[in-house]
Short mmCIF file of C-alpha atoms in Angstrom, two decimals:
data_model
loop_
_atom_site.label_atom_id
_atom_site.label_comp_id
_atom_site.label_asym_id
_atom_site.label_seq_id
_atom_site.Cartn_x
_atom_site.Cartn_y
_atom_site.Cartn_z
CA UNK A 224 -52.33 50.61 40.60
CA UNK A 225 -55.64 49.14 40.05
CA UNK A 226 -57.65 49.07 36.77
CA UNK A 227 -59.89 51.59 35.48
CA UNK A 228 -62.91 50.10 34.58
CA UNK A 229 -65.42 51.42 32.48
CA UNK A 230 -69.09 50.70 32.98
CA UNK A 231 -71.32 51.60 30.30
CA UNK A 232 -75.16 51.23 31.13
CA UNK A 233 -74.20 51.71 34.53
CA UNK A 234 -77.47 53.17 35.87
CA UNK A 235 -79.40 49.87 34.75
CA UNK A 236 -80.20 47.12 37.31
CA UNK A 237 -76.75 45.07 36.82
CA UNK A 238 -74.84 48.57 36.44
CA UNK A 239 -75.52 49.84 39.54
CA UNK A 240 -75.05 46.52 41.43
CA UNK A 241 -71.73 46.12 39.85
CA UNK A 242 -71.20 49.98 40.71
CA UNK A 243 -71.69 49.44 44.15
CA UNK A 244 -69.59 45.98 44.99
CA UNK A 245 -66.55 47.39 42.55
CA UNK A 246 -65.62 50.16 43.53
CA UNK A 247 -63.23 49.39 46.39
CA UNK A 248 -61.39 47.42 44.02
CA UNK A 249 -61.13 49.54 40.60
CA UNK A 250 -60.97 52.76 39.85
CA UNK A 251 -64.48 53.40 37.84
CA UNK A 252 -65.79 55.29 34.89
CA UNK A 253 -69.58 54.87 35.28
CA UNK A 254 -71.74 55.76 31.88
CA UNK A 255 -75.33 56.05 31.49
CA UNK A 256 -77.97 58.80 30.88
CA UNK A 257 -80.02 59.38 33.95
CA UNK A 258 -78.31 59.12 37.26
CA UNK A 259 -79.83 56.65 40.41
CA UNK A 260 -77.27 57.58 43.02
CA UNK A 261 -75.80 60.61 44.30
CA UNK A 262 -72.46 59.53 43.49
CA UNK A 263 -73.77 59.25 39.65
CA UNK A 264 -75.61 62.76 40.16
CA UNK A 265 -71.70 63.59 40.23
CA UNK A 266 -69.94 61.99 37.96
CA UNK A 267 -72.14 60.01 35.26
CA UNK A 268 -70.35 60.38 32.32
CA UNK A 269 -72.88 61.02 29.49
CA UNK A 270 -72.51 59.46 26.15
CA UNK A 271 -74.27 58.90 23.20
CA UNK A 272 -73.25 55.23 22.34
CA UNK A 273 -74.33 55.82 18.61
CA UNK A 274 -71.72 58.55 18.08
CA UNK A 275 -68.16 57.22 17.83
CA UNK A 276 -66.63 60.99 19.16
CA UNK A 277 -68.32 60.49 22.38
CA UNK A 278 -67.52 56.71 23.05
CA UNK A 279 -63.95 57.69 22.48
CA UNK A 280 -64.10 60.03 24.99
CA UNK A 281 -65.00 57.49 27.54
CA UNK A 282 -62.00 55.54 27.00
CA UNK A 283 -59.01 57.60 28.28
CA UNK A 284 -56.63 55.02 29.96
CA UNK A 285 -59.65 52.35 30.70
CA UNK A 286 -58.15 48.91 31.12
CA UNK A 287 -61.44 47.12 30.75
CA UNK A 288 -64.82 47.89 29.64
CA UNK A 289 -67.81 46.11 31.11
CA UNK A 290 -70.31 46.78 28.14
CA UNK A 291 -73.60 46.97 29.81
CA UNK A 292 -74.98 49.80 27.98
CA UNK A 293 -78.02 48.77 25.24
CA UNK A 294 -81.06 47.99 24.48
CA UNK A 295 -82.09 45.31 27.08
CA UNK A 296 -85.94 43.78 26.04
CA UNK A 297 -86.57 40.99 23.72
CA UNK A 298 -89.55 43.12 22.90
CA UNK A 299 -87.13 45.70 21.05
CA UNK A 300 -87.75 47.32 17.63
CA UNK A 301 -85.61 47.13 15.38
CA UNK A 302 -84.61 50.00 15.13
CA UNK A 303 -83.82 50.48 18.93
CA UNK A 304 -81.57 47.10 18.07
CA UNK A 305 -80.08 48.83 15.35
CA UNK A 306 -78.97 51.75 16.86
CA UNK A 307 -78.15 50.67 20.63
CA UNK A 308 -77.14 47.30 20.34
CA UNK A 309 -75.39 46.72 17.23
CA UNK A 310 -73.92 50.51 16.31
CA UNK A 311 -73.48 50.95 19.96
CA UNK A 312 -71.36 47.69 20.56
CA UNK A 313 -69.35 48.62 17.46
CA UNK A 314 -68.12 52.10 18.46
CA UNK A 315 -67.18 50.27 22.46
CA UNK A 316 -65.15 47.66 20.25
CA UNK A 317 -63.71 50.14 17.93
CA UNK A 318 -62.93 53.07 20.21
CA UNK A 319 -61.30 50.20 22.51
CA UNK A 320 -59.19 48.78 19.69
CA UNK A 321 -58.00 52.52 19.15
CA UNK A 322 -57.31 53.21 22.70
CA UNK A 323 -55.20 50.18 23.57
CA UNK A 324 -58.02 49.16 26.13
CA UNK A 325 -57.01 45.33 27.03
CA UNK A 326 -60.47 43.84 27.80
CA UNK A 327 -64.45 44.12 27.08
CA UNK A 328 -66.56 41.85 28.78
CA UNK A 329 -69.75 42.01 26.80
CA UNK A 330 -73.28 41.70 28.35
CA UNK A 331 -74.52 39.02 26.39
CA UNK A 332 -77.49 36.78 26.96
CA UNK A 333 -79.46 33.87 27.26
CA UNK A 334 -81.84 35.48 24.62
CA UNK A 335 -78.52 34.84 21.50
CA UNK A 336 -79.17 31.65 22.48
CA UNK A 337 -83.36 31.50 23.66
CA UNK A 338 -84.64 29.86 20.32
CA UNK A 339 -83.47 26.52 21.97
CA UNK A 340 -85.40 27.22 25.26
CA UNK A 341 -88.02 28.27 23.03
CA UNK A 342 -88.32 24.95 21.65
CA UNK A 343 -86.96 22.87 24.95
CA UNK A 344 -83.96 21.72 23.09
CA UNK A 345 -81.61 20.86 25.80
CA UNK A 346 -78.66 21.22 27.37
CA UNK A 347 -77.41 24.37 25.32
CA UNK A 348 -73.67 24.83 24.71
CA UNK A 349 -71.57 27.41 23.91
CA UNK A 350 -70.00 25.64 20.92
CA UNK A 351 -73.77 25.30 19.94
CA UNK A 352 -74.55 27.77 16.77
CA UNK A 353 -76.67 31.46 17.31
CA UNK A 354 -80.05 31.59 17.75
CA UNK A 355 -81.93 34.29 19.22
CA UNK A 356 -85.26 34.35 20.04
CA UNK A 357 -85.90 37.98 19.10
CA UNK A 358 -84.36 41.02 17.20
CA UNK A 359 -82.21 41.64 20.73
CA UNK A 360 -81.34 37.85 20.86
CA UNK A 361 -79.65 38.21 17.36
CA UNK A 362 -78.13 41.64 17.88
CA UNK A 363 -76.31 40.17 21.56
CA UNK A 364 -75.08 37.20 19.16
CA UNK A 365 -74.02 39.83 16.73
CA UNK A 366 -72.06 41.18 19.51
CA UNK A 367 -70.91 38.10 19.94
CA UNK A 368 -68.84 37.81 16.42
CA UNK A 369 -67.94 40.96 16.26
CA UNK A 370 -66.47 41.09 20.00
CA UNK A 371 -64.76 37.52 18.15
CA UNK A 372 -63.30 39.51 14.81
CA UNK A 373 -61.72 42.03 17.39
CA UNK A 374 -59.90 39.60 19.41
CA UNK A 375 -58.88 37.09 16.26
CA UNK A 376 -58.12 40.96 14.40
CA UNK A 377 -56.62 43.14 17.18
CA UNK A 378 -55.56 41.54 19.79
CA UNK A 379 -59.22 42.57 22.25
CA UNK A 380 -59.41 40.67 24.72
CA UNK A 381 -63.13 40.01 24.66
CA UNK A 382 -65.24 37.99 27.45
CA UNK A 383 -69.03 37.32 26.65
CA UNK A 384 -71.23 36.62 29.27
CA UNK A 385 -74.98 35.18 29.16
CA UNK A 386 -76.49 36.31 31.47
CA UNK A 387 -79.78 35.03 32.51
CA UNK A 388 -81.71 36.16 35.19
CA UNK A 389 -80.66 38.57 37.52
CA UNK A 390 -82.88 39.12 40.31
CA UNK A 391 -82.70 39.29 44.33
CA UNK A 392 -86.06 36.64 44.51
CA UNK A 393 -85.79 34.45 42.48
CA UNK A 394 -89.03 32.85 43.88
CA UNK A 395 -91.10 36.06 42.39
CA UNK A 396 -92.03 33.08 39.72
CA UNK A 397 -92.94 29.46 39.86
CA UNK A 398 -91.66 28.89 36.11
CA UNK A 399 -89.21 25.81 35.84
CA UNK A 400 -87.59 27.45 33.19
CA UNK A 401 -87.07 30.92 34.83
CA UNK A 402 -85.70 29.98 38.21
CA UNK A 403 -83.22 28.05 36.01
CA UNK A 404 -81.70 30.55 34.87
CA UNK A 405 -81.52 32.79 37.92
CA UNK A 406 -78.26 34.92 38.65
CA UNK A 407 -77.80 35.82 42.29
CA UNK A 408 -76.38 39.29 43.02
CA UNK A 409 -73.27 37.74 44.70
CA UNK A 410 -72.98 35.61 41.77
CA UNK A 411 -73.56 38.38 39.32
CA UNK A 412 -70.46 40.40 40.98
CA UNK A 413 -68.43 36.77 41.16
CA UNK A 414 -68.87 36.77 37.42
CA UNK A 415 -67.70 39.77 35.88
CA UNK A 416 -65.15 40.24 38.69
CA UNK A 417 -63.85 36.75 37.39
CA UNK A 418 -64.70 38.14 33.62
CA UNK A 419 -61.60 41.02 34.35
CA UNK A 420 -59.53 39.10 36.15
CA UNK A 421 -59.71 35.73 34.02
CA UNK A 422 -56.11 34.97 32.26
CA UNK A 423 -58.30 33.10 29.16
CA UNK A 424 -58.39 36.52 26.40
CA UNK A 425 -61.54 35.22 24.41
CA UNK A 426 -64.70 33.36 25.05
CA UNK A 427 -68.45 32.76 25.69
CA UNK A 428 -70.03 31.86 28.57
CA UNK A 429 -73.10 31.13 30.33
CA UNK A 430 -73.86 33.29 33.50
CA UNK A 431 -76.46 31.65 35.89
CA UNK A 432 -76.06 30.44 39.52
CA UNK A 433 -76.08 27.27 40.61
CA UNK A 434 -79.34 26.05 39.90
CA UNK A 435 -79.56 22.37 39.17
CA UNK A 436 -82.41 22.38 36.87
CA UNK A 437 -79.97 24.59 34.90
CA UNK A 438 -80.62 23.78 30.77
CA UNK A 439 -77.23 25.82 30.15
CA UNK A 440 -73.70 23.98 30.25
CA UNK A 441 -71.71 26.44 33.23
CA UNK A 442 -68.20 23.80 32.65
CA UNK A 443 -66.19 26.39 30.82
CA UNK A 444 -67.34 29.34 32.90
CA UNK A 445 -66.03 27.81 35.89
CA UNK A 446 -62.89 26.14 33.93
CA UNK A 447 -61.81 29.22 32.21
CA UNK A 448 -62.87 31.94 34.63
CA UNK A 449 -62.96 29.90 37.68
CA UNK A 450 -66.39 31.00 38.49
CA UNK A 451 -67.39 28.74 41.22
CA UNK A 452 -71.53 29.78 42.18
CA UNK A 453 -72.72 29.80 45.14
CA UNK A 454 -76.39 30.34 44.86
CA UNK A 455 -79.45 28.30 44.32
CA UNK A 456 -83.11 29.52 43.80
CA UNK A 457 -83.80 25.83 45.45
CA UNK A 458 -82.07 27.37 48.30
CA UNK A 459 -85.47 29.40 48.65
CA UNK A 460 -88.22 27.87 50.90
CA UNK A 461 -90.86 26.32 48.44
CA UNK A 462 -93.83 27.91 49.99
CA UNK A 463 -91.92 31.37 49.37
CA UNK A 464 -92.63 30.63 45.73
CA UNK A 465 -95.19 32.86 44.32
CA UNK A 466 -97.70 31.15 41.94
CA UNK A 467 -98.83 32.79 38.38
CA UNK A 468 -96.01 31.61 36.15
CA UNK A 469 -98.19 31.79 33.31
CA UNK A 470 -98.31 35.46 33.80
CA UNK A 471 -95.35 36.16 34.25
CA UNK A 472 -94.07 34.17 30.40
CA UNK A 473 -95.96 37.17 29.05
CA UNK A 474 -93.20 39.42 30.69
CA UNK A 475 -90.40 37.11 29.91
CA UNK A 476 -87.82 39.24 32.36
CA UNK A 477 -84.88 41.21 30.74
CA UNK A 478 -81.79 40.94 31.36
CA UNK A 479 -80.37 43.96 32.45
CA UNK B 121 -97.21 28.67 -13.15
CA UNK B 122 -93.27 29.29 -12.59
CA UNK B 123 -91.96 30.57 -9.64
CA UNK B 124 -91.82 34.24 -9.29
CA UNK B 125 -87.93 34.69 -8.15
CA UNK B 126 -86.63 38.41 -7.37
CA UNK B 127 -82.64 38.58 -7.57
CA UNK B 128 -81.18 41.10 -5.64
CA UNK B 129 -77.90 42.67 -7.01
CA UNK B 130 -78.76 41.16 -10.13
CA UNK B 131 -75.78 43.23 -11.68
CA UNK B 132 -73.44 41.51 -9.76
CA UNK B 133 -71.00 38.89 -11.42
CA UNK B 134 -73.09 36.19 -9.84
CA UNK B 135 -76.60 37.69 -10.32
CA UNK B 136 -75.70 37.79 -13.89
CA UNK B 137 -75.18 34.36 -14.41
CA UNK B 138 -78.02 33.72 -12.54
CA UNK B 139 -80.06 36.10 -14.55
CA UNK B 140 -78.84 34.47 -17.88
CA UNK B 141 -79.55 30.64 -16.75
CA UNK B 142 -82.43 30.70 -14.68
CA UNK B 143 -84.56 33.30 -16.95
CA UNK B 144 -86.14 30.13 -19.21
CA UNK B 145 -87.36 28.28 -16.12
CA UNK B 146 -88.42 30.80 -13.58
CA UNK B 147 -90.44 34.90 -13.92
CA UNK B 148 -87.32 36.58 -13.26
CA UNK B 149 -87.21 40.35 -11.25
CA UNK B 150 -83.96 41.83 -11.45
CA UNK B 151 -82.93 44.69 -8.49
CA UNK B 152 -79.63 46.45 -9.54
CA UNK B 153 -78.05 49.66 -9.47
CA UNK B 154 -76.48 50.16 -13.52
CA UNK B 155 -77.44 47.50 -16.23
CA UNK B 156 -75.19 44.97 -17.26
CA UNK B 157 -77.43 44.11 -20.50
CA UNK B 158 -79.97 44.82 -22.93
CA UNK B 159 -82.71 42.95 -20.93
CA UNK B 160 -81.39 45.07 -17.95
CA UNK B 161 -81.51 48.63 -19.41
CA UNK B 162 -85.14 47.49 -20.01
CA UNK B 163 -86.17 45.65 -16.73
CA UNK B 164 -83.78 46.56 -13.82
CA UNK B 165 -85.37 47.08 -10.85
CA UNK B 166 -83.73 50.30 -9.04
CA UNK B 167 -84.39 50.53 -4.98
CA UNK B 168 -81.61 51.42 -2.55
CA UNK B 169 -82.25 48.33 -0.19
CA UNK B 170 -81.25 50.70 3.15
CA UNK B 171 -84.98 51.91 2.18
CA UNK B 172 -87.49 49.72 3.62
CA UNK B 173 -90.46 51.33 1.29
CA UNK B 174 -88.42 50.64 -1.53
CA UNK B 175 -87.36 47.01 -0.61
CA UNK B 176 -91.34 46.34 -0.39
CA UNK B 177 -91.76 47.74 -3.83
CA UNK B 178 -89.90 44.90 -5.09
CA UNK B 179 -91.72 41.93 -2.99
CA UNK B 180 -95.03 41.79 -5.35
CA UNK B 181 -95.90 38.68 -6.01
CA UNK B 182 -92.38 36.78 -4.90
CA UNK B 183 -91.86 33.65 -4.29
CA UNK B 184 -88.24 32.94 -3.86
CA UNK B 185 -85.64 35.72 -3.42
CA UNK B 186 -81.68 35.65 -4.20
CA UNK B 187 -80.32 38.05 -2.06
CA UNK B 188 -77.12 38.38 -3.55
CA UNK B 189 -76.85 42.65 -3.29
CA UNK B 190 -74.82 44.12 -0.86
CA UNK B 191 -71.21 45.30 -0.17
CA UNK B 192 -68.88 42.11 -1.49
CA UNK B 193 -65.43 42.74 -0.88
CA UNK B 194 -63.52 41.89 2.72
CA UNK B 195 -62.37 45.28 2.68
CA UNK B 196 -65.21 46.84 3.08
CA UNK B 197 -65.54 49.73 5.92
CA UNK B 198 -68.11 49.59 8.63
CA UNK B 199 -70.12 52.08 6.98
CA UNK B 200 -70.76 49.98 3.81
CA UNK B 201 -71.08 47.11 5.56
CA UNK B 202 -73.73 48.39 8.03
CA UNK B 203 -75.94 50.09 5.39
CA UNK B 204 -75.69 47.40 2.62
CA UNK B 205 -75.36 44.26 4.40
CA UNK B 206 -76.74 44.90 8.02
CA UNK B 207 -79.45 46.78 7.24
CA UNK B 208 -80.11 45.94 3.49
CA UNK B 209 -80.52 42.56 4.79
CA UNK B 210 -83.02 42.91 7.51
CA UNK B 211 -84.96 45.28 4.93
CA UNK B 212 -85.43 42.51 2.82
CA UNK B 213 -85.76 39.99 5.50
CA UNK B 214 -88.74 41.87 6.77
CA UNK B 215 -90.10 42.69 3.38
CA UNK B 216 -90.08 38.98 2.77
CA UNK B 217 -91.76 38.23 5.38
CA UNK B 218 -94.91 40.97 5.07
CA UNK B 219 -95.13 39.95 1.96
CA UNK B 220 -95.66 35.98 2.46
CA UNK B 221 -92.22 35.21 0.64
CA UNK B 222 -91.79 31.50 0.68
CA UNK B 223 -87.69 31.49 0.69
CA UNK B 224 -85.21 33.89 0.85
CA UNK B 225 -81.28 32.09 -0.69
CA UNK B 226 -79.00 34.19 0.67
CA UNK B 227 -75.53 35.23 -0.49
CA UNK B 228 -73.15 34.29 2.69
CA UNK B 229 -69.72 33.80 2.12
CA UNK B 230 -66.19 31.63 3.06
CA UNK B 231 -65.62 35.06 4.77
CA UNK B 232 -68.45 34.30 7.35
CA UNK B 233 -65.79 31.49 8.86
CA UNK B 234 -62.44 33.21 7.38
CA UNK B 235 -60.76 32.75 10.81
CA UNK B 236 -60.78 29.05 10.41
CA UNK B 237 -59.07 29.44 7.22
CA UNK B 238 -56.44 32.48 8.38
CA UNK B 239 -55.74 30.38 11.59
CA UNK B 240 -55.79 26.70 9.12
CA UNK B 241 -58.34 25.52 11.46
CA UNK B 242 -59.37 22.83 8.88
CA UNK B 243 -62.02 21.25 8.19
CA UNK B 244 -64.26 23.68 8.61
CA UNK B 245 -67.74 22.45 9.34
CA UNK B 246 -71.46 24.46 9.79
CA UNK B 247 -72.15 23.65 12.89
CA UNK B 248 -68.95 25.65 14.04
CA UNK B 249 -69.57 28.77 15.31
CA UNK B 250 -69.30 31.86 13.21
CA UNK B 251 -65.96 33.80 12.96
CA UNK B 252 -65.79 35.72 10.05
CA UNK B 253 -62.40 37.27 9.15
CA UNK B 254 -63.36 40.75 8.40
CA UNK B 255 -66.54 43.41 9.16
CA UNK B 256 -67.51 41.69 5.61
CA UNK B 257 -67.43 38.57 7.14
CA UNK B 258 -68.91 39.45 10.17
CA UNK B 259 -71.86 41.05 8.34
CA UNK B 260 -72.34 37.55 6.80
CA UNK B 261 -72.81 35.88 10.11
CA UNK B 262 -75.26 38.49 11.08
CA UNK B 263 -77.17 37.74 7.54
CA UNK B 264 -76.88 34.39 8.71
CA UNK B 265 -78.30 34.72 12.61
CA UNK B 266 -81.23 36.94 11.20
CA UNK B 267 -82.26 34.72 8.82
CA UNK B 268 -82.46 31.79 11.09
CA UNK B 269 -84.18 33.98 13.68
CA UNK B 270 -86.84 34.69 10.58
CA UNK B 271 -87.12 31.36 10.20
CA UNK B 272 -87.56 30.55 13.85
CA UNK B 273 -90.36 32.69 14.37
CA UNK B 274 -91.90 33.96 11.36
CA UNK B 275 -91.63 30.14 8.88
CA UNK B 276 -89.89 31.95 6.56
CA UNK B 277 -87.56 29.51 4.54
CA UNK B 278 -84.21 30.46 4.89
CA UNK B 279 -81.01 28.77 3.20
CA UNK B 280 -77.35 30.57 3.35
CA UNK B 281 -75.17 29.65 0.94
CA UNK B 282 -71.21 30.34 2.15
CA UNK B 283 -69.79 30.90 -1.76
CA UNK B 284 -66.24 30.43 -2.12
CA UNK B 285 -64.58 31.69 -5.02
CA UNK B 286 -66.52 31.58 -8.15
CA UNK B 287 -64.56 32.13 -11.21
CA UNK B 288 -64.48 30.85 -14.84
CA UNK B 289 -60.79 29.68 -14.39
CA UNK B 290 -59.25 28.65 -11.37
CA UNK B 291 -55.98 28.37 -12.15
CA UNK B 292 -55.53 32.13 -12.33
CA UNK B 293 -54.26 31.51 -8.91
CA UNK B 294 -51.51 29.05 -7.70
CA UNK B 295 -52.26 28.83 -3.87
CA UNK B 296 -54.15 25.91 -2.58
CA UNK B 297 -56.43 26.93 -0.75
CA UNK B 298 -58.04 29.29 -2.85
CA UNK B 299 -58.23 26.65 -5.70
CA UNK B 300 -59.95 24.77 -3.14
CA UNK B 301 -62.56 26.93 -2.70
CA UNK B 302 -63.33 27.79 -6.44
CA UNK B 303 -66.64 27.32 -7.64
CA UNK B 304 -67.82 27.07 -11.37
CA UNK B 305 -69.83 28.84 -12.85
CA UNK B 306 -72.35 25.42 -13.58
CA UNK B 307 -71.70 24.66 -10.08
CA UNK B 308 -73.48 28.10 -9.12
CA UNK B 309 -75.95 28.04 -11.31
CA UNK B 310 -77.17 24.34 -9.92
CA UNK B 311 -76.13 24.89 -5.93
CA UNK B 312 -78.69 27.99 -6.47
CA UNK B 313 -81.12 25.86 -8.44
CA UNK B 314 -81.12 23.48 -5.91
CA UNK B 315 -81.80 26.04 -3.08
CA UNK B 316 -84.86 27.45 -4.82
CA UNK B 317 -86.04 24.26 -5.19
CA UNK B 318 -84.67 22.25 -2.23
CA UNK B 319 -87.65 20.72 0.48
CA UNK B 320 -85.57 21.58 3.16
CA UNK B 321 -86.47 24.76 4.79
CA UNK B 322 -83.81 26.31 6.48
CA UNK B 323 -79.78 25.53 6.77
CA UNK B 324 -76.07 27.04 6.37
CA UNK B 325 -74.24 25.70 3.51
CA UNK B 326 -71.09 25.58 1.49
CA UNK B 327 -71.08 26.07 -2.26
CA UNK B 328 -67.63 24.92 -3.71
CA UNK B 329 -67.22 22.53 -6.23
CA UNK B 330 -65.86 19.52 -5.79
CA UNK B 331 -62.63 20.32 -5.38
CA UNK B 332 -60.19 17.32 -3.75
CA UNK B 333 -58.50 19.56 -1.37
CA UNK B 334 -61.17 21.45 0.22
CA UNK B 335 -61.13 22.16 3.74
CA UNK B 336 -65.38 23.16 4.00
CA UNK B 337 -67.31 20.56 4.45
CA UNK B 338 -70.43 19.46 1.88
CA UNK B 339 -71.97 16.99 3.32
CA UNK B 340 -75.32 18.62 4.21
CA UNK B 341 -75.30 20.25 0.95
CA UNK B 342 -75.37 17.41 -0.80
CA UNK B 343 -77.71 15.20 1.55
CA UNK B 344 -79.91 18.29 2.35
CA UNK B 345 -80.06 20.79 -1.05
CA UNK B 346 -79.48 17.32 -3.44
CA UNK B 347 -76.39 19.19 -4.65
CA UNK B 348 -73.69 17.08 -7.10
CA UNK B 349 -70.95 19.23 -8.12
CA UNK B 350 -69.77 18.43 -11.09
CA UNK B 351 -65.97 20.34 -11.67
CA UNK B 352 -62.97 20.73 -9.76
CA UNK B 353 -60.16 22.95 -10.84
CA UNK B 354 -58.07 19.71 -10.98
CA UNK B 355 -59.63 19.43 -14.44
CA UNK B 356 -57.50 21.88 -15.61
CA UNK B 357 -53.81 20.59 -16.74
CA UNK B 358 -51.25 22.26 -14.81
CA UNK B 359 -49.31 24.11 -17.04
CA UNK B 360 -52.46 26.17 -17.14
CA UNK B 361 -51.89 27.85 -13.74
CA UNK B 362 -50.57 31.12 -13.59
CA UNK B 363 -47.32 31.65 -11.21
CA UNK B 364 -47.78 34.43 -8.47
CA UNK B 365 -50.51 33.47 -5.59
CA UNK B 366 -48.28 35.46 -3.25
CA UNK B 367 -49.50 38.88 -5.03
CA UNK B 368 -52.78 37.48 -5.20
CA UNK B 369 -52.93 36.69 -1.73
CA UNK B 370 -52.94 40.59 -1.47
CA UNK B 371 -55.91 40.50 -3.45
CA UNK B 372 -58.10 37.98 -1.73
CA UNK B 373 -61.17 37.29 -4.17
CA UNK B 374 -64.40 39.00 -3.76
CA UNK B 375 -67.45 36.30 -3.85
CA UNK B 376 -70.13 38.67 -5.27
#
């Protein structure tokens, strides 16, 4: 029988991709608020994420949860933080715990960690302490500890990935930086499909492709989830590359 | 002109020996909920710190504030923790920072790296990664990510001090390892003296006392904060300790 697998968030950009390439393989529960497929127009389950009653509800013999749902700009209020991100992740992590759910992998993100890129102090590791760049950065490291108290507590098993940058192009900037941290799509679904699968029960990991400017230490993704990446942006012809990456730092991309 | 230093949770059994030493040296404002003394029946400073207008009220002309208020105890619910040490925190965090507070000490905790010490992960050190052993604990990290983000991008100083068990007599417990983590009560009053005062502007620390068989480590807060603890419970003669740490292991000690 294969897993159910929750999505929550699955109507944002890495929802729906993971929508899509999973569902041959698991038997999914797809959350979010506005539908962007027929499919969803039919079964979206709608949840407030800031009411425990209505996660619960979401988590009727789910096997794993792939916690996409939140607030997803470094430009977020606090209060958006507050309430999406840190109450949200709480009531996925608690209503898990009390449903005997076995996994959350947790959408985490190079932004816990950005106040290094911020200041080009690099390589980054994930032994290396929190330090978000933004409210969002510090609420996804939040995430981080909790998802951490859960498995040390209860038994979760709980898989953070950082995820950097998820796009199909990643020449839509010139910015060293940026195309360092680019996620293919095939990569993206390699990850988390490695993230449910993965024996290891607890850990954090960096989620980029295999970019070899990378500033972000990939050695216990691929040792302890066996991701093995396949992409490149470098793989993209240089005079594909679009110039105005001084524009685009102003709209430092999400992640989700 | 002395420092202007507010202490949050001023009524606290730390915030009152604070209150009583510090008051000759710096212009003490004391936030609490019910007055301990005299001086506090007079003086105290009521806000409820989940009210950001409120937290600003108390910011007036601050230079250095002790955040010690907030929910103390490991077995505190999500609820308290969320309101009183999530959101307290940020409140006065952000009031800090409108206001052009130099420093903000804050009250972190053992409990912020309790894992270590359920699992006897020892030594403990601060560049390990968080992994409190509660929602307490957990709330501590956050404290400490936020702060450290405030620091990052705003130049607010910042300094976390991770108390351990502060007490007046140590050997009211026989189990090792919560002797090792007693700190006096002139061991508080000059760690905090030191972290007002200290030119460093931002770091984690432990505040123990010099106890022989500690498993955190002190080295930064000694190079960094200048801090020379003078006692160890060692000092007291052994047919002082009181028999029983099993049923006080039930009752793990609060640190605020």
């Amino acid at each position: 029988m294969s897993r159910r697998v929750l999505i929550t968030g699955a109507t944002g950009e890495i929802g729906l991709l993971l929508a899509e390439r999973l569902r041959d393989d698991y038997e999914l529960v797809q959350h979010g608020r506005t539908p962007r497929t027929q499919e969803q127009e039919e079964q979206l389950q709608e949840a407030d994420l800031e009411d425990y009653e209505q996660v619960r509800a979401l988590m009727d013999g789910v096997d794993t949860v792939l916690h996409l749902a939140g607030s997803a700009s470094p430009d977020s209020a606090w209060e958006d933080v507050l309430g999406a991100n840190i109450i949200g992740l709480r009531n996925v992590l608690e209503a898990a715990r009390e449903h005997g759910v076995r996994r959350v992998v947790f959408a985490s993100s190079n932004h816990a960690m950005g106040m290094y890129d911020r200041h080009e102090q690099w390589p980054v590791y994930p032994h290396h302490l929190p330090r978000g760049d933004s409210l969002y950065g510090v609420s996804k490291a939040f995430g981080e500890i909790l998802g951490r108290y859960y498995h040390d507590q209860h038994g979760l098993d709980f898989i953070a990935l950082r995820i950097g940058w998820m796009s199909g192009d990643p020449t839509l900037v010139d910015e060293d930086v940026l195309r360092a941290m680019w996620l293919s799509q095939d990569d993206t679904e390699q990850v988390f499909r490695r993230a449910i699968e993965a024996e290891v029960t607890f850990g954090l990991y960096y989620a980029i492709s295999d970019n070899p400017n990378r500033r972000w230490d990939l050695t216990n993704t691929m040792l302890d989830l066996g991701y093995r990446p396949r992409d490149s942006w470098t793989e993209f012809e240089p005079e594909d590359i679009v110039e105005g990456g001084a524009a685009v730092r102003d709209n430092w991309p999400e992640d989700s």
